Short mmCIF file of C-alpha atoms in Angstrom, two decimals:
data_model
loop_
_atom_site.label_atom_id
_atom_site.label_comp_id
_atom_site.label_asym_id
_atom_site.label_seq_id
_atom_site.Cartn_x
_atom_site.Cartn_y
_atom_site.Cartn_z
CA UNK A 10 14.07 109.00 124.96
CA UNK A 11 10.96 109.27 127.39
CA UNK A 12 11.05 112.01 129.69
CA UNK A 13 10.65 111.92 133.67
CA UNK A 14 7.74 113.31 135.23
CA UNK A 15 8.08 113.70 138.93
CA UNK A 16 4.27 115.17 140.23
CA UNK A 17 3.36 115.99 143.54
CA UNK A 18 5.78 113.48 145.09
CA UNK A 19 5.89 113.82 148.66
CA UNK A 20 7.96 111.71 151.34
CA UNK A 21 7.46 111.48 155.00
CA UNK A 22 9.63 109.81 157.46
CA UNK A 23 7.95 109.21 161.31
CA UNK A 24 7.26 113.10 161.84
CA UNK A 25 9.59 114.25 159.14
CA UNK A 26 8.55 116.00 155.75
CA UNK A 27 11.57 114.82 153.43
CA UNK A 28 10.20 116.11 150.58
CA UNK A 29 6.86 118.58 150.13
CA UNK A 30 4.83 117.81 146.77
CA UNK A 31 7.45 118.25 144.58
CA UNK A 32 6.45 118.63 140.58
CA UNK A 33 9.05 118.53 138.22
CA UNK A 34 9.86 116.88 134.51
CA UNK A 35 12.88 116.04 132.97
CA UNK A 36 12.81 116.73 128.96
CA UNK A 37 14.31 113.97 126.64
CA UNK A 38 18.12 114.74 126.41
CA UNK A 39 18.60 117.44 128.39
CA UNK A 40 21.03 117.73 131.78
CA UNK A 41 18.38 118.84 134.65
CA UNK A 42 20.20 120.05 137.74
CA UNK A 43 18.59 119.48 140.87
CA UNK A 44 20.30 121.65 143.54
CA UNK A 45 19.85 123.05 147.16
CA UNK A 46 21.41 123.53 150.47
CA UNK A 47 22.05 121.06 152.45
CA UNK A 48 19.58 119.30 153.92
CA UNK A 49 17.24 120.20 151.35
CA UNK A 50 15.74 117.16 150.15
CA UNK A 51 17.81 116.30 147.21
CA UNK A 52 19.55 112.76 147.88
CA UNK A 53 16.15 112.14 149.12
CA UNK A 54 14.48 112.68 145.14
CA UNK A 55 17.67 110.61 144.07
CA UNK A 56 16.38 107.70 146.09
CA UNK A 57 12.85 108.05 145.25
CA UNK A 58 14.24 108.16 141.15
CA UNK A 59 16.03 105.04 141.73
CA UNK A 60 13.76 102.55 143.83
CA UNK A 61 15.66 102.95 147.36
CA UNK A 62 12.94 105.13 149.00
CA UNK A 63 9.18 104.66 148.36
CA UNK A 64 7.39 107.72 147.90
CA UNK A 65 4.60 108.49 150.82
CA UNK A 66 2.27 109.93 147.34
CA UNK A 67 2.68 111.19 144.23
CA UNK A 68 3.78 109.59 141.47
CA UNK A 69 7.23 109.04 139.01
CA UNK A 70 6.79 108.45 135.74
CA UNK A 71 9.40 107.12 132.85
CA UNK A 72 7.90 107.44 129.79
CA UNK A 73 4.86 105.22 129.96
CA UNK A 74 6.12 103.37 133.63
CA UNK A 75 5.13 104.54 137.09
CA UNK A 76 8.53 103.74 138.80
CA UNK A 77 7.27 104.44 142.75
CA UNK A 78 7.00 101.28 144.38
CA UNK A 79 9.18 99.36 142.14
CA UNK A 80 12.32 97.64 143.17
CA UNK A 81 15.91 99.57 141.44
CA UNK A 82 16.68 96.39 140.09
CA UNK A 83 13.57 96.64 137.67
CA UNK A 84 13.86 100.48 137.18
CA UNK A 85 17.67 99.71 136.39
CA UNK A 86 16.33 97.28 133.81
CA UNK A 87 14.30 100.30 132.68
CA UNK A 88 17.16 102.09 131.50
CA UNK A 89 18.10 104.06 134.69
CA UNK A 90 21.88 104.06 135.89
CA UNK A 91 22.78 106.22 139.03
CA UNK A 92 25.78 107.04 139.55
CA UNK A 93 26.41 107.70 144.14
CA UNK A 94 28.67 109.65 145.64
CA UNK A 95 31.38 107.36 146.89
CA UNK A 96 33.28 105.34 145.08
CA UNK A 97 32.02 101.91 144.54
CA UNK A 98 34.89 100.28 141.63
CA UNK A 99 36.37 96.51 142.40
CA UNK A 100 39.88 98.26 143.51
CA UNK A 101 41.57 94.91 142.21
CA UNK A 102 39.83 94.22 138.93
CA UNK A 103 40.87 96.23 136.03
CA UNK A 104 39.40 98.94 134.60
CA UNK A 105 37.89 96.70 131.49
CA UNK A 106 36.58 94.39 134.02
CA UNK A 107 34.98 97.17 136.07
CA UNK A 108 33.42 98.30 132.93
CA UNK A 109 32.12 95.25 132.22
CA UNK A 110 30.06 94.66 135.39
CA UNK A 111 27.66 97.68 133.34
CA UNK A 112 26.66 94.97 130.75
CA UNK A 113 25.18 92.54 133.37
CA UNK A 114 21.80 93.26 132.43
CA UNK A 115 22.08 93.19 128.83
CA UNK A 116 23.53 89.90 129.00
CA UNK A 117 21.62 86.96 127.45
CA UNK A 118 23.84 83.93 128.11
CA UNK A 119 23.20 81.60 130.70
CA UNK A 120 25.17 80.90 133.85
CA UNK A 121 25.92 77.04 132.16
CA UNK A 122 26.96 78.24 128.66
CA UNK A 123 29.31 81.40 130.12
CA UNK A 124 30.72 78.24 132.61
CA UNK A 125 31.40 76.08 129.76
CA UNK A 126 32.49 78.68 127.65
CA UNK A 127 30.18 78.00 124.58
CA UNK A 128 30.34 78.92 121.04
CA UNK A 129 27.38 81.49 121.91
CA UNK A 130 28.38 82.70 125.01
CA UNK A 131 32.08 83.53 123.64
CA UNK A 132 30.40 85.48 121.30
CA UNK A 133 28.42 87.76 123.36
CA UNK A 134 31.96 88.26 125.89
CA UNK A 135 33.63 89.93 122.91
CA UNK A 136 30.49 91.70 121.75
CA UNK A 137 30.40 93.09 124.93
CA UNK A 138 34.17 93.54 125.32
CA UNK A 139 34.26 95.55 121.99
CA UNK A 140 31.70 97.79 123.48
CA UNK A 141 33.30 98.09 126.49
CA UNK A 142 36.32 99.55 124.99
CA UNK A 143 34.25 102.49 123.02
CA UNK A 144 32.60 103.61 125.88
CA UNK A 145 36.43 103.68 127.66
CA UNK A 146 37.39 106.16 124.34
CA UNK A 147 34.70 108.06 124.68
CA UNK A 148 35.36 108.91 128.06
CA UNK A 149 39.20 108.75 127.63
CA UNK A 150 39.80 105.99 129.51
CA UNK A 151 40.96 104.07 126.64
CA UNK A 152 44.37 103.38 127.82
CA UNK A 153 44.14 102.04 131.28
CA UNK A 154 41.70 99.03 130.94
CA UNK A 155 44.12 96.78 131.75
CA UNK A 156 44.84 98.73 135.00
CA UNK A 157 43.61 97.46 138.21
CA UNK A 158 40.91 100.24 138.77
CA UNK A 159 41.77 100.97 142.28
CA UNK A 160 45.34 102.49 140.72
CA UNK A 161 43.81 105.05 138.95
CA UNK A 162 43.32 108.74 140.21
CA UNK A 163 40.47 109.67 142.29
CA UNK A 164 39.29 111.61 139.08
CA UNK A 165 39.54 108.95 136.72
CA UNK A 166 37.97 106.51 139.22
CA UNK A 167 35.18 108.94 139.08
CA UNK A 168 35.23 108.86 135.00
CA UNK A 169 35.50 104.83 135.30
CA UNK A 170 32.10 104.67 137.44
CA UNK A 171 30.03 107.21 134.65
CA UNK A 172 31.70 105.09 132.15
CA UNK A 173 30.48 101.87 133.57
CA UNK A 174 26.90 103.05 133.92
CA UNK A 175 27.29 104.29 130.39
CA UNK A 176 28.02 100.25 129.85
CA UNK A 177 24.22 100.09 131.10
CA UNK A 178 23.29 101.80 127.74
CA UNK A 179 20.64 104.12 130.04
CA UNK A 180 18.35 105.99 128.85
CA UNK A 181 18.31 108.30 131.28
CA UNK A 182 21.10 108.67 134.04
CA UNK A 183 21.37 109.66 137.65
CA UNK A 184 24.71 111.70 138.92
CA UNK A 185 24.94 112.65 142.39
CA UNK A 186 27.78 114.82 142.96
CA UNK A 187 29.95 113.64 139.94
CA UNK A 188 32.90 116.43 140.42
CA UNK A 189 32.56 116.57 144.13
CA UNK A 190 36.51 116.26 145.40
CA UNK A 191 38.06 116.61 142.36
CA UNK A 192 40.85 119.51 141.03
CA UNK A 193 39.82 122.14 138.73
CA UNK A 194 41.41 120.24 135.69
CA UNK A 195 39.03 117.24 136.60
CA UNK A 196 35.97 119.24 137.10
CA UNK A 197 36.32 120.55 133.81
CA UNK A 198 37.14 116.92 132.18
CA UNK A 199 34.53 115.29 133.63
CA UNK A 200 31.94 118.03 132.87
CA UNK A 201 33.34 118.08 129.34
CA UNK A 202 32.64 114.13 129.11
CA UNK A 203 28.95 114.95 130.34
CA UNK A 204 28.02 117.51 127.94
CA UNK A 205 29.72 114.73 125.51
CA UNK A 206 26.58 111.76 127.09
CA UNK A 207 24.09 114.32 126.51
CA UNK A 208 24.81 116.08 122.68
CA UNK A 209 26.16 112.78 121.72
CA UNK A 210 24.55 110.12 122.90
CA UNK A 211 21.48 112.00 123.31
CA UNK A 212 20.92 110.35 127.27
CA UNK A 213 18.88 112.14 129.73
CA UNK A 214 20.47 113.53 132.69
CA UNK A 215 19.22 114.44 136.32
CA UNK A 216 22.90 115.80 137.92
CA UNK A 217 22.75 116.52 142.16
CA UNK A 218 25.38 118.71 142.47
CA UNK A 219 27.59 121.67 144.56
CA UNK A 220 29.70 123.06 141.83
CA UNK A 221 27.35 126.18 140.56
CA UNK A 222 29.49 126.79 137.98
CA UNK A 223 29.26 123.49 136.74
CA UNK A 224 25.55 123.76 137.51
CA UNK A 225 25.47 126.68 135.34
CA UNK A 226 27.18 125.74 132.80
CA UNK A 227 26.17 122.10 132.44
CA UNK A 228 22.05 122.32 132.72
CA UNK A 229 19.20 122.88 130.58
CA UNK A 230 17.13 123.12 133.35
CA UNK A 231 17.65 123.91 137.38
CA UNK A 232 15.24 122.43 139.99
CA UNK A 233 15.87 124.38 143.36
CA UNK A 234 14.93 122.34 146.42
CA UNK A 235 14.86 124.21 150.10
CA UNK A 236 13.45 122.01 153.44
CA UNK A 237 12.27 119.92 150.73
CA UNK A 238 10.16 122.01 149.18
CA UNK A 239 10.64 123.39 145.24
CA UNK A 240 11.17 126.98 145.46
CA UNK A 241 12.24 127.52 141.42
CA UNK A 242 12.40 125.62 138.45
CA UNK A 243 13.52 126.70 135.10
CA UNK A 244 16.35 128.12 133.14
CA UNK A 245 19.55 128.46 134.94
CA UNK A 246 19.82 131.69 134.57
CA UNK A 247 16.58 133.20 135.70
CA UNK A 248 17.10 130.25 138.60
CA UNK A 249 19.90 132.01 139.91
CA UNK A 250 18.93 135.42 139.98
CA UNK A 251 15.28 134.29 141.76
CA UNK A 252 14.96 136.19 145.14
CA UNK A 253 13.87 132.91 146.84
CA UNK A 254 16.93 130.78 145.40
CA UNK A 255 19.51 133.55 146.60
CA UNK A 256 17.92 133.79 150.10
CA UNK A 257 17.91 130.07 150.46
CA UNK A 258 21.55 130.03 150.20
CA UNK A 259 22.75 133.03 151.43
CA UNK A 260 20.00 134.28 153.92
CA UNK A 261 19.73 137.38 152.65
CA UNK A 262 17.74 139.17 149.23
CA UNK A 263 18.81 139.14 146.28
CA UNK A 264 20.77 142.52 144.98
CA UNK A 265 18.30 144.47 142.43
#
């Protein structure tokens, strides 16, 4: 897996400073937090990362590809999944279905030979299906494919949409607030399942989140963003006992 180097990456809008030469870099395989009050600049990185915002300067590298100024159809085809917010599942399709909207761009067969339902193209559908349904194990979703994916849970809709970029087969993947509404019990699931992408399937991970303790005890690395500026980077525990990173979010010093 390549690693992400964000450097100096700055973003303007009219009179506004989104985002202040920020330098950071993702390591191969690791789950790299980037956190912050609000406000602070980080859905603004996430749509740098995945093509939706054009950086003003600086630069984002994958591996050996400057992603800044390309569209997030070709960084997708890089390898990069991101994962918003709100849910965004078919509500009416089932879960298998959902899932396999993720394979779209590793599909090879042509719009005639899927329409005529060739030899070849029946092929790659099961292929595809049979992959489909490891990914839903792996997450535990196993045994509601055949659900329409709007029945599910609000936390297992959330598991369905990581699963389906998972489908992607990314090599490095985007989460922006993946636990954010969810119950204790589903926090811990779904934090479970990514610890499971990164020591399993060895995918790199840049998680936006609001849960510290998930923070905490998810990352390899913590990025601290304040008025869009980076005010610590590093382990997760030095990170949260930095002076700068306490008074960001509580206004006051940190206790010695």
């Amino acid at each position: 897996m390549p690693s992400l180097n964000v450097d100096h990456l700055t973003v303007r809008f009219a009179g506004l400073l989104a985002l202040d030469d920020v330098t950071f870099t993702v390591r191969p395989g690791t789950v790299h937090a980037l956190i912050g009050p609000n406000g602070a600049g980080k859905s603004t990185c996430f749509n740098v990362l995945s093509g939706v915002y054009r950086a003003t300067s600086g630069s984002v590298r994958f591996g050996e590809h400057e992603l800044t100024g390309m569209s997030p159809h070709s960084i997708a085809g890089l390898g990069v999944a991101r994962i918003f917010q709100n849910l965004a599942l078919p509500p009416h399709a089932t879960v298998e279905d959902s899932l396999l909207l993720g394979r779209h761009r590793l599909t090879r067969t042509g719009f005639v030979a899927a329409g005529l339902r060739l030899p070849s193209a029946a092929h790659e559908e099961r292929r595809h299906r049979a992959r489909v349904r490891e990914i839903a194990e792996f997450v535990g979703l196993e045994e509601y494919l055949g659900r329409p994916a709007g029945s599910l849970p609000y936390g297992q809709q959330k598991l369905a949409e990581l699963a389906r970029a998972l489908c992607m087969e990314p090599r490095l993947l985007l989460l922006d607030e993946p636990v954010a509404g969810m119950t204790a019990d589903e926090r811990r699931r779904v934090a479970a399942v990514i610890a499971g992408v990164r020591d399993s399937l060895g995918i790199s991970i840049v998680l936006v989140e609001h849960d510290m303790g998930v923070v905490m005890r998810l990352a390899d690395t913590v990025t601290v963003l304040d008025f869009g500026r980076l005010i610590a980077d590093g382990a997760p525990a030095d990170v949260q006992n930095d002076p700068d990173v306490v008074r960001a979010y509580l206004g006051e010093e940190a206790t010695p």
